[in-house]
Short mmCIF file of N, CA and C in Angstrom, two decimals:
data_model
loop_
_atom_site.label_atom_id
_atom_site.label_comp_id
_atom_site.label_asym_id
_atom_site.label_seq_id
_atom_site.Cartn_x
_atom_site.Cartn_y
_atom_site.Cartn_z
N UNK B 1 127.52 7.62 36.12
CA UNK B 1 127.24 7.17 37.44
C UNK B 1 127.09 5.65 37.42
N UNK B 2 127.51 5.23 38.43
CA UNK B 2 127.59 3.92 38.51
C UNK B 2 126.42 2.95 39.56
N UNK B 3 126.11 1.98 38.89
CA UNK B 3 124.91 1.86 39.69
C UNK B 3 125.48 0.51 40.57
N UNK B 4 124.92 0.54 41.75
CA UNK B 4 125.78 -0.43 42.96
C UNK B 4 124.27 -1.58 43.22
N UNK B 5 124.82 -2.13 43.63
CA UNK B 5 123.99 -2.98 44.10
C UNK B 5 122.40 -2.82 44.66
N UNK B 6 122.94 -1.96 45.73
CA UNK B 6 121.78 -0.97 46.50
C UNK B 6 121.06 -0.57 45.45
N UNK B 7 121.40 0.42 44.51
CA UNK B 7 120.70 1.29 43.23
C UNK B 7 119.45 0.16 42.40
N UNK B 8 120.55 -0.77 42.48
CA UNK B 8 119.41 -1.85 41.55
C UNK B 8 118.34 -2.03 42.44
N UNK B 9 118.42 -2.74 43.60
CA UNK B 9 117.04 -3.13 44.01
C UNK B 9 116.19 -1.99 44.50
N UNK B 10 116.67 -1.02 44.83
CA UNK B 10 115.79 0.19 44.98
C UNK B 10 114.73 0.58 43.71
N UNK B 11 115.24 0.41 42.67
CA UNK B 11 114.36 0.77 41.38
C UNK B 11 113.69 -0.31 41.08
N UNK B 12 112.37 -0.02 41.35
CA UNK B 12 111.17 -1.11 41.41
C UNK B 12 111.09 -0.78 39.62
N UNK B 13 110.52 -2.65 39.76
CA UNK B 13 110.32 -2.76 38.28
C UNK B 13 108.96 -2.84 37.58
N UNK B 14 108.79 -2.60 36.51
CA UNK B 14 107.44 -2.58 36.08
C UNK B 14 106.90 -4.10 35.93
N UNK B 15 105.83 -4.41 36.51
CA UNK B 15 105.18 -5.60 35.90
C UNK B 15 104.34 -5.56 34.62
N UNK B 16 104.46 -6.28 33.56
CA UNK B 16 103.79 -5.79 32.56
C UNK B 16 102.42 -6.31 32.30
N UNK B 17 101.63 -6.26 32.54
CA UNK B 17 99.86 -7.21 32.88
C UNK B 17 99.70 -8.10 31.84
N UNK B 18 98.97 -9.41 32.42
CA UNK B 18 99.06 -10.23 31.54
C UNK B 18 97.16 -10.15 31.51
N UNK B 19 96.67 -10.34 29.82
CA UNK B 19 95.78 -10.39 29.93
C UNK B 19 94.78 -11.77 29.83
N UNK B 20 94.08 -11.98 30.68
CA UNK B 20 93.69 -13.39 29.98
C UNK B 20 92.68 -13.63 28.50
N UNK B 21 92.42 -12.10 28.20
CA UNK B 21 90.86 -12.36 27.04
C UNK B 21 91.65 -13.30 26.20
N UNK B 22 92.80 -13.19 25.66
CA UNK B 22 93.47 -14.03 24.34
C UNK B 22 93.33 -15.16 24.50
N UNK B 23 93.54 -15.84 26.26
CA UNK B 23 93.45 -17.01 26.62
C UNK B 23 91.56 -17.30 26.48
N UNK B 24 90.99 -16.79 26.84
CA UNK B 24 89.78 -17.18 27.34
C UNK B 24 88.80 -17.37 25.65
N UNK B 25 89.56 -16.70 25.07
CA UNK B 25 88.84 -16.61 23.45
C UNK B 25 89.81 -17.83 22.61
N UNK B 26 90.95 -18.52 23.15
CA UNK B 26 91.25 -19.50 22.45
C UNK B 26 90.57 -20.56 22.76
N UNK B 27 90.06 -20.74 24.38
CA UNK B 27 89.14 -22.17 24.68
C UNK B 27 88.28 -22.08 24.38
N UNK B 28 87.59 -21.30 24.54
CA UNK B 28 86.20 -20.79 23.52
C UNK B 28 86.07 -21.47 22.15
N UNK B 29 87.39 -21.16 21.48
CA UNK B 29 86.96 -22.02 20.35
C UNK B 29 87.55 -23.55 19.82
N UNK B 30 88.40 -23.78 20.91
CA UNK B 30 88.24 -25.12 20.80
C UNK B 30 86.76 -25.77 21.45
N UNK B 31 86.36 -25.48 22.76
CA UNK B 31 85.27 -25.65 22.68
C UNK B 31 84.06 -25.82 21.69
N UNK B 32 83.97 -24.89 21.20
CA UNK B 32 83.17 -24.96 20.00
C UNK B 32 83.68 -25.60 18.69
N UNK B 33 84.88 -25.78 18.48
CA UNK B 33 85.37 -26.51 17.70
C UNK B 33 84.67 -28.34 17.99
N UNK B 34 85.10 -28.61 19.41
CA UNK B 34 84.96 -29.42 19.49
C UNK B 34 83.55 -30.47 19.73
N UNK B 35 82.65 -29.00 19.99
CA UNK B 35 81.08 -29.54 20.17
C UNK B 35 80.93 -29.57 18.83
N UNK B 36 81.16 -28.95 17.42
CA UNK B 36 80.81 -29.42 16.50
C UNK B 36 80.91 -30.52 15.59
N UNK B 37 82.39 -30.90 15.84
CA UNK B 37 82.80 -32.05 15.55
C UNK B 37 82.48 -33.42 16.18
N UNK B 38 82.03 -33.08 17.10
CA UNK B 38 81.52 -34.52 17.85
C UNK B 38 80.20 -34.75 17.28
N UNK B 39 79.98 -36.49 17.26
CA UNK B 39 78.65 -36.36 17.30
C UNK B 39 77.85 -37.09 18.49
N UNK B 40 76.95 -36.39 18.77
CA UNK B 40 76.58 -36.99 20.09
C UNK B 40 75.40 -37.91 19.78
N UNK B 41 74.96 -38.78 18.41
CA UNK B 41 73.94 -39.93 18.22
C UNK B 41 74.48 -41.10 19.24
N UNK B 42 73.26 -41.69 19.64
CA UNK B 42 73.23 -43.55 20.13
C UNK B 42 73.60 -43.81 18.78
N UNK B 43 74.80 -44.81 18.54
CA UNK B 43 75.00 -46.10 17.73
C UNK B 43 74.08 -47.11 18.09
N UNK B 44 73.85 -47.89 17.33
CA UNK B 44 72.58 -49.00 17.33
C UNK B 44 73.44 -50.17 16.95
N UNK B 45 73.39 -50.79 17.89
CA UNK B 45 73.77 -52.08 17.96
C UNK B 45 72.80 -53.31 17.50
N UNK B 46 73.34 -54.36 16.71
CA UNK B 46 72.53 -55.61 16.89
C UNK B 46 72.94 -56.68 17.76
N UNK B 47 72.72 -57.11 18.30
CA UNK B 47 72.79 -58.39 19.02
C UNK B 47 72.14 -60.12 18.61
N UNK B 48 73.40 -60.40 18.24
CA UNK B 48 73.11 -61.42 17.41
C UNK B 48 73.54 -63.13 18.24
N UNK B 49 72.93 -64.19 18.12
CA UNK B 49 72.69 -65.26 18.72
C UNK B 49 74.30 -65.93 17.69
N UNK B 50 74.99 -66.77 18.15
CA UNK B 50 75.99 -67.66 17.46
C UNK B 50 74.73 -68.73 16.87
N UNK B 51 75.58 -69.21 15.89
CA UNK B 51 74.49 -70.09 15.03
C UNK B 51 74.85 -72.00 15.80
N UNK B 52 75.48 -71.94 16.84
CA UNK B 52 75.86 -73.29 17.20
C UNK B 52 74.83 -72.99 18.71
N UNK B 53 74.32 -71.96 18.85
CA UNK B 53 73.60 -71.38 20.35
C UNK B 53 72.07 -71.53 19.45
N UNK B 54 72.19 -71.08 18.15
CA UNK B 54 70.80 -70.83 17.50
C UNK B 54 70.32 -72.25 17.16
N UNK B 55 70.93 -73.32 17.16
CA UNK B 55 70.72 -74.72 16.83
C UNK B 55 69.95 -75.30 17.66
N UNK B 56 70.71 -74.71 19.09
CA UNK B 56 70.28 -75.40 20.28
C UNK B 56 69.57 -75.32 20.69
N UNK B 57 69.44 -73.81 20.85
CA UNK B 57 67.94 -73.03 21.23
C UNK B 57 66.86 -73.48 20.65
N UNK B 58 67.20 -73.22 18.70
CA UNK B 58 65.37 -73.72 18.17
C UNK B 58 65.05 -74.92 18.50
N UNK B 59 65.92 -76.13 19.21
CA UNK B 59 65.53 -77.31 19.46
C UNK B 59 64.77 -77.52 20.69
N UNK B 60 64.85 -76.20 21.92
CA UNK B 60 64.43 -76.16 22.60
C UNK B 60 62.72 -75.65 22.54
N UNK B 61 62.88 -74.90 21.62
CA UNK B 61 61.58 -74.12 21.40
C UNK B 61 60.60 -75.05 20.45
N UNK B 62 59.29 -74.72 20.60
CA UNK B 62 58.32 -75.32 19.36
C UNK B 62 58.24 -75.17 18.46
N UNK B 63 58.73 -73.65 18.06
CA UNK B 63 58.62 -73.43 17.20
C UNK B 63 59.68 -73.17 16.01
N UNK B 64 59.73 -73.38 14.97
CA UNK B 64 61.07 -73.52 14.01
C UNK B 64 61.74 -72.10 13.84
N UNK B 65 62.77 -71.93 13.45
CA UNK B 65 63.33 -70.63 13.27
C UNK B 65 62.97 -70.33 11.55
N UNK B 66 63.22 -69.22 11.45
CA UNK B 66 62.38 -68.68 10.44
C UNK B 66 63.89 -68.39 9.59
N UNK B 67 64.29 -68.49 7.80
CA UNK B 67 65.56 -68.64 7.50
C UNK B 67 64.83 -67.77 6.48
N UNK B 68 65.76 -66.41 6.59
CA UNK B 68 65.86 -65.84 5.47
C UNK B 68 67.15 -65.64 4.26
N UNK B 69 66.99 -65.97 3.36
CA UNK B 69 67.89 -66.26 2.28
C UNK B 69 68.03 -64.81 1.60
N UNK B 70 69.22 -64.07 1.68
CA UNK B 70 69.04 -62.87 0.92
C UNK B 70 69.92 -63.31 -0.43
N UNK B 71 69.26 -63.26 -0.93
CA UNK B 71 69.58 -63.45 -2.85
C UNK B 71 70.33 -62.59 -3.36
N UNK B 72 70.12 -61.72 -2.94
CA UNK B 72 70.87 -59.99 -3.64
C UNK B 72 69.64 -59.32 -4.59
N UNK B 73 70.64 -57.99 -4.89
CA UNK B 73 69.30 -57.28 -5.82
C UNK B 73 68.38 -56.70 -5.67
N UNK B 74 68.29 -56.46 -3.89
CA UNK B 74 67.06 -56.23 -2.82
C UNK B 74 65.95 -57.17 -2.67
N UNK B 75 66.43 -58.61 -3.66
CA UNK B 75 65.86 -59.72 -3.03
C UNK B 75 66.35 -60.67 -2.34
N UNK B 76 64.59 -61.09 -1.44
CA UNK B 76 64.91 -61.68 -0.19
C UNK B 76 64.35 -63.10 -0.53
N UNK B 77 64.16 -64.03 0.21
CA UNK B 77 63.78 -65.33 0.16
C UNK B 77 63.22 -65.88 1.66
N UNK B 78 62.35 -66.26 1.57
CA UNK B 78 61.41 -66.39 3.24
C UNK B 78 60.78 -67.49 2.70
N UNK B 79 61.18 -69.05 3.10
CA UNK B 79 60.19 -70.00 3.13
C UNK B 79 59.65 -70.40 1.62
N UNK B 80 60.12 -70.25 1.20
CA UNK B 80 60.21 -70.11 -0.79
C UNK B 80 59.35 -69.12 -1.10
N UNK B 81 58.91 -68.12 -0.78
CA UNK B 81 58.76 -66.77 -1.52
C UNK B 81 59.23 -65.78 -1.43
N UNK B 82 59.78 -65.18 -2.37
CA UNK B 82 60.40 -63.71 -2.84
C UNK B 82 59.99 -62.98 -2.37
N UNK B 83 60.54 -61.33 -1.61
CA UNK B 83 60.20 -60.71 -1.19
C UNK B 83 61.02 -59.32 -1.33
N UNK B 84 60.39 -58.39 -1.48
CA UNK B 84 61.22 -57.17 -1.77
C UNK B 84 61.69 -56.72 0.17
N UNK B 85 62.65 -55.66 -0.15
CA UNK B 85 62.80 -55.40 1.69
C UNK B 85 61.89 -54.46 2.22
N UNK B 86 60.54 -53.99 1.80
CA UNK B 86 59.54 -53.15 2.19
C UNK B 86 58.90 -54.42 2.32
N UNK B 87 58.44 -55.62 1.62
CA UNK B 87 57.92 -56.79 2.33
C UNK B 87 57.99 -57.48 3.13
N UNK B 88 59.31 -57.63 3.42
CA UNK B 88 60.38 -58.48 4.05
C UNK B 88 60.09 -57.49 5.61
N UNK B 89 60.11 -56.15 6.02
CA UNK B 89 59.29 -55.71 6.96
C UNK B 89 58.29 -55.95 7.45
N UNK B 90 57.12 -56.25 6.74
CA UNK B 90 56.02 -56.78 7.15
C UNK B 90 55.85 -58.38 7.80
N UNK B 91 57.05 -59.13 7.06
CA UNK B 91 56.82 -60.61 7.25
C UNK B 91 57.45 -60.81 8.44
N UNK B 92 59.04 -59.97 8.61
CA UNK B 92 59.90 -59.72 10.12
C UNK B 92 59.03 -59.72 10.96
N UNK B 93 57.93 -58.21 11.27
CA UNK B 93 57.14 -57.85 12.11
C UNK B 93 56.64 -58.62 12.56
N UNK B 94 55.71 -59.74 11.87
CA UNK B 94 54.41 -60.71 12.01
C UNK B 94 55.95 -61.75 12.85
N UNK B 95 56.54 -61.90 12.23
CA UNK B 95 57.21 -63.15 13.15
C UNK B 95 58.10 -62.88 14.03
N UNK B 96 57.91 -61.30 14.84
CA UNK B 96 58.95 -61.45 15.58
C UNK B 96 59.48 -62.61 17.01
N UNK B 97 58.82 -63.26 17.53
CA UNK B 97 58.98 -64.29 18.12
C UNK B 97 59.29 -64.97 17.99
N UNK B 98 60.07 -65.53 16.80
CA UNK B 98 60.87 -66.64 16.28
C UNK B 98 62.05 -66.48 16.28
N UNK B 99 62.94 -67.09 16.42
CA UNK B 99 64.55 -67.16 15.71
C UNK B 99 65.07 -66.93 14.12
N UNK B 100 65.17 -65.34 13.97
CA UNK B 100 65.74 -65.45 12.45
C UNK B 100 66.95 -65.91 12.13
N UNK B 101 67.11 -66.52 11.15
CA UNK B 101 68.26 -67.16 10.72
C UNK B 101 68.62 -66.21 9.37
N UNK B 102 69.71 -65.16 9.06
CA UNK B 102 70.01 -64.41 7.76
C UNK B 102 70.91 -65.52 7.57
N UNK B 103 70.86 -66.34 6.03
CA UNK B 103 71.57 -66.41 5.27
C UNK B 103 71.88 -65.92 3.95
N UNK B 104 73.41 -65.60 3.52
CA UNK B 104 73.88 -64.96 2.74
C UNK B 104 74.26 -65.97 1.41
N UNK B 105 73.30 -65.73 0.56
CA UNK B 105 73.28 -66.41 -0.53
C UNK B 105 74.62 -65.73 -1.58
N UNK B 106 74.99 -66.48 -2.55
CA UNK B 106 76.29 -66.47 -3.20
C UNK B 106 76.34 -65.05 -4.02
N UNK B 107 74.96 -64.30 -4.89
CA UNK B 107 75.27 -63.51 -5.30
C UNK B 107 74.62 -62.25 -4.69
N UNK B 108 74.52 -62.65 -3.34
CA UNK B 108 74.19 -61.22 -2.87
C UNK B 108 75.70 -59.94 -2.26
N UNK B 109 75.21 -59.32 -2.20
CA UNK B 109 76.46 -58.03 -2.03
C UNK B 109 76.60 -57.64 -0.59
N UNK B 110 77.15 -57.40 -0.11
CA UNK B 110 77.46 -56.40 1.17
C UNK B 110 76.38 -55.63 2.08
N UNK B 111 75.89 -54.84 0.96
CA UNK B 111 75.06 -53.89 0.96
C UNK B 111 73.52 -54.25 1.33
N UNK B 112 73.07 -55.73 0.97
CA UNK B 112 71.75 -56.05 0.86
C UNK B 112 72.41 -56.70 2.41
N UNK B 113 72.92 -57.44 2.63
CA UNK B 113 73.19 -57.87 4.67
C UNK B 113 72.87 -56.78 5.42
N UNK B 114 73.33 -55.26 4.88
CA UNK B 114 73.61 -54.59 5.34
C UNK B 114 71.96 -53.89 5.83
N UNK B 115 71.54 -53.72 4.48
CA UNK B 115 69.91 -53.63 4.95
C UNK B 115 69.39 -54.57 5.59
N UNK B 116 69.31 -55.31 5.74
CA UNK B 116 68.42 -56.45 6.28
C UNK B 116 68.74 -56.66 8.19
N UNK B 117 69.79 -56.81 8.09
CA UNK B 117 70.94 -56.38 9.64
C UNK B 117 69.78 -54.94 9.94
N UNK B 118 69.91 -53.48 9.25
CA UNK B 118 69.30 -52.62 9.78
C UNK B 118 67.89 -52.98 10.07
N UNK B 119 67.31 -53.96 9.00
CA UNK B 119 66.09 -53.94 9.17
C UNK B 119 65.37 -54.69 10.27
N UNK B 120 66.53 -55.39 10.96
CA UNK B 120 66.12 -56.17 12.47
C UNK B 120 66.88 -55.47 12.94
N UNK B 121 67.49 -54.64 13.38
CA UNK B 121 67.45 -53.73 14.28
C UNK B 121 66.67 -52.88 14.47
N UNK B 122 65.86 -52.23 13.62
CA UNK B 122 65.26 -51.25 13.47
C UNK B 122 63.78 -52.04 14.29
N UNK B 123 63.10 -52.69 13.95
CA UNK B 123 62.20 -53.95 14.56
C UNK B 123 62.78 -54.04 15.51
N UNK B 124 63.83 -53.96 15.99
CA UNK B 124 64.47 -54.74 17.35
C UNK B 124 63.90 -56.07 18.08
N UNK B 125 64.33 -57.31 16.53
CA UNK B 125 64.24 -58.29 16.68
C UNK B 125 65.23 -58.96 17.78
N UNK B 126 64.78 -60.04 18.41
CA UNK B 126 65.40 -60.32 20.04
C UNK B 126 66.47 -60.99 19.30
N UNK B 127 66.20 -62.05 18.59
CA UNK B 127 67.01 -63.15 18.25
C UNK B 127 67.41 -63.58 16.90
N UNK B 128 68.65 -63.16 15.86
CA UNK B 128 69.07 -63.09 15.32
C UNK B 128 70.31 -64.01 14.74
N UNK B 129 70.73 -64.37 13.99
CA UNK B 129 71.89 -65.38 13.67
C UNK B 129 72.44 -65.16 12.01
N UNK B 130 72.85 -65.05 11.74
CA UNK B 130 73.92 -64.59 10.31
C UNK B 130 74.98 -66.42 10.63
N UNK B 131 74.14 -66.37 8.71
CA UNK B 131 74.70 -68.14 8.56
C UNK B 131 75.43 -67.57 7.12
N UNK B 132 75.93 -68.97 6.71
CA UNK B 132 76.92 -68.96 5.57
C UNK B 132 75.61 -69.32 4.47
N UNK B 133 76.11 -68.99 3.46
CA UNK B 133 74.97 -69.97 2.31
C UNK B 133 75.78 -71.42 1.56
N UNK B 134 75.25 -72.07 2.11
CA UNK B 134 75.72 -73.99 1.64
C UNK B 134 74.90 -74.31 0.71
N UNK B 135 75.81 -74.43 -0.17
CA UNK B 135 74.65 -75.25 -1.67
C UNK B 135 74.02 -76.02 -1.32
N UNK B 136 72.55 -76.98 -1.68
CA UNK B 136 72.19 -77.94 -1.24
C UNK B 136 71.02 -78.16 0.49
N UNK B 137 71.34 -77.04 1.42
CA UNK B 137 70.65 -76.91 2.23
C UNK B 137 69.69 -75.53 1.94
#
């Protein structure tokens, strides 16, 4: 038998159901993929003064800016005495109202800026400046 035109559209066709669980269980876990992988901490920023702004400024103020010399080694240098960086906290604290000046002495490393940077942030010292270390001054 031959099927005509008519024949075809008369024979309704099956729809085959689409389900969504497969869909709804794949966002699911990107979702959760993706809340785990994120991290949702504040970054902590420092905010640091230019040292041609920090010149100007301590000239404005009475009081002198305070120059810390990091040596390396987890030593520090404040005003000619040595200081470990659990000291070097205590001396920050007492002066936060001044203008720190970090300079990076010749054999210090990466790593000791790196503490010291945290350690006025962490204080959330206002006014900050990162200098070069010059022989002689």
């Amino acid at each position: 038998m031959m099927q005509t035109l008519s024949n075809i559209r008369k024979t309704k066709r099956r729809r085959i159901p689409i389900s969504l669980t497969p869909l709804i269980d794949v966002v699911f876990i990107l979702l959760v993929f993706f809340m785990l992988a994120s991290s949702f901490q504040k970054t902590r920023t420092i905010e640091m003064v230019a040292p041609s702004q920090s010149k100007s400024k301590s000239t404005l103020s009475d009081e002198r800016p305070m120059t810390v010399l990091i040596t390396g080694a987890d030593q520090y240098e404040v005003e000619g005495r040595d200081y470990t960086l659990e000291a070097l906290n205590t001396v920050l604290d007492e002066n936060r109202h001044r203008l720190i000046l970090l300079k990076v002495g010749p054999a210090a490393q990466m790593q000791d800026v790196v503490y010291a940077m945290d350690l006025t942030a962490t204080l959330s010292l206002p006014k900050i400046s990162l200098l070069p270390f010059e022989e002689g001054k």
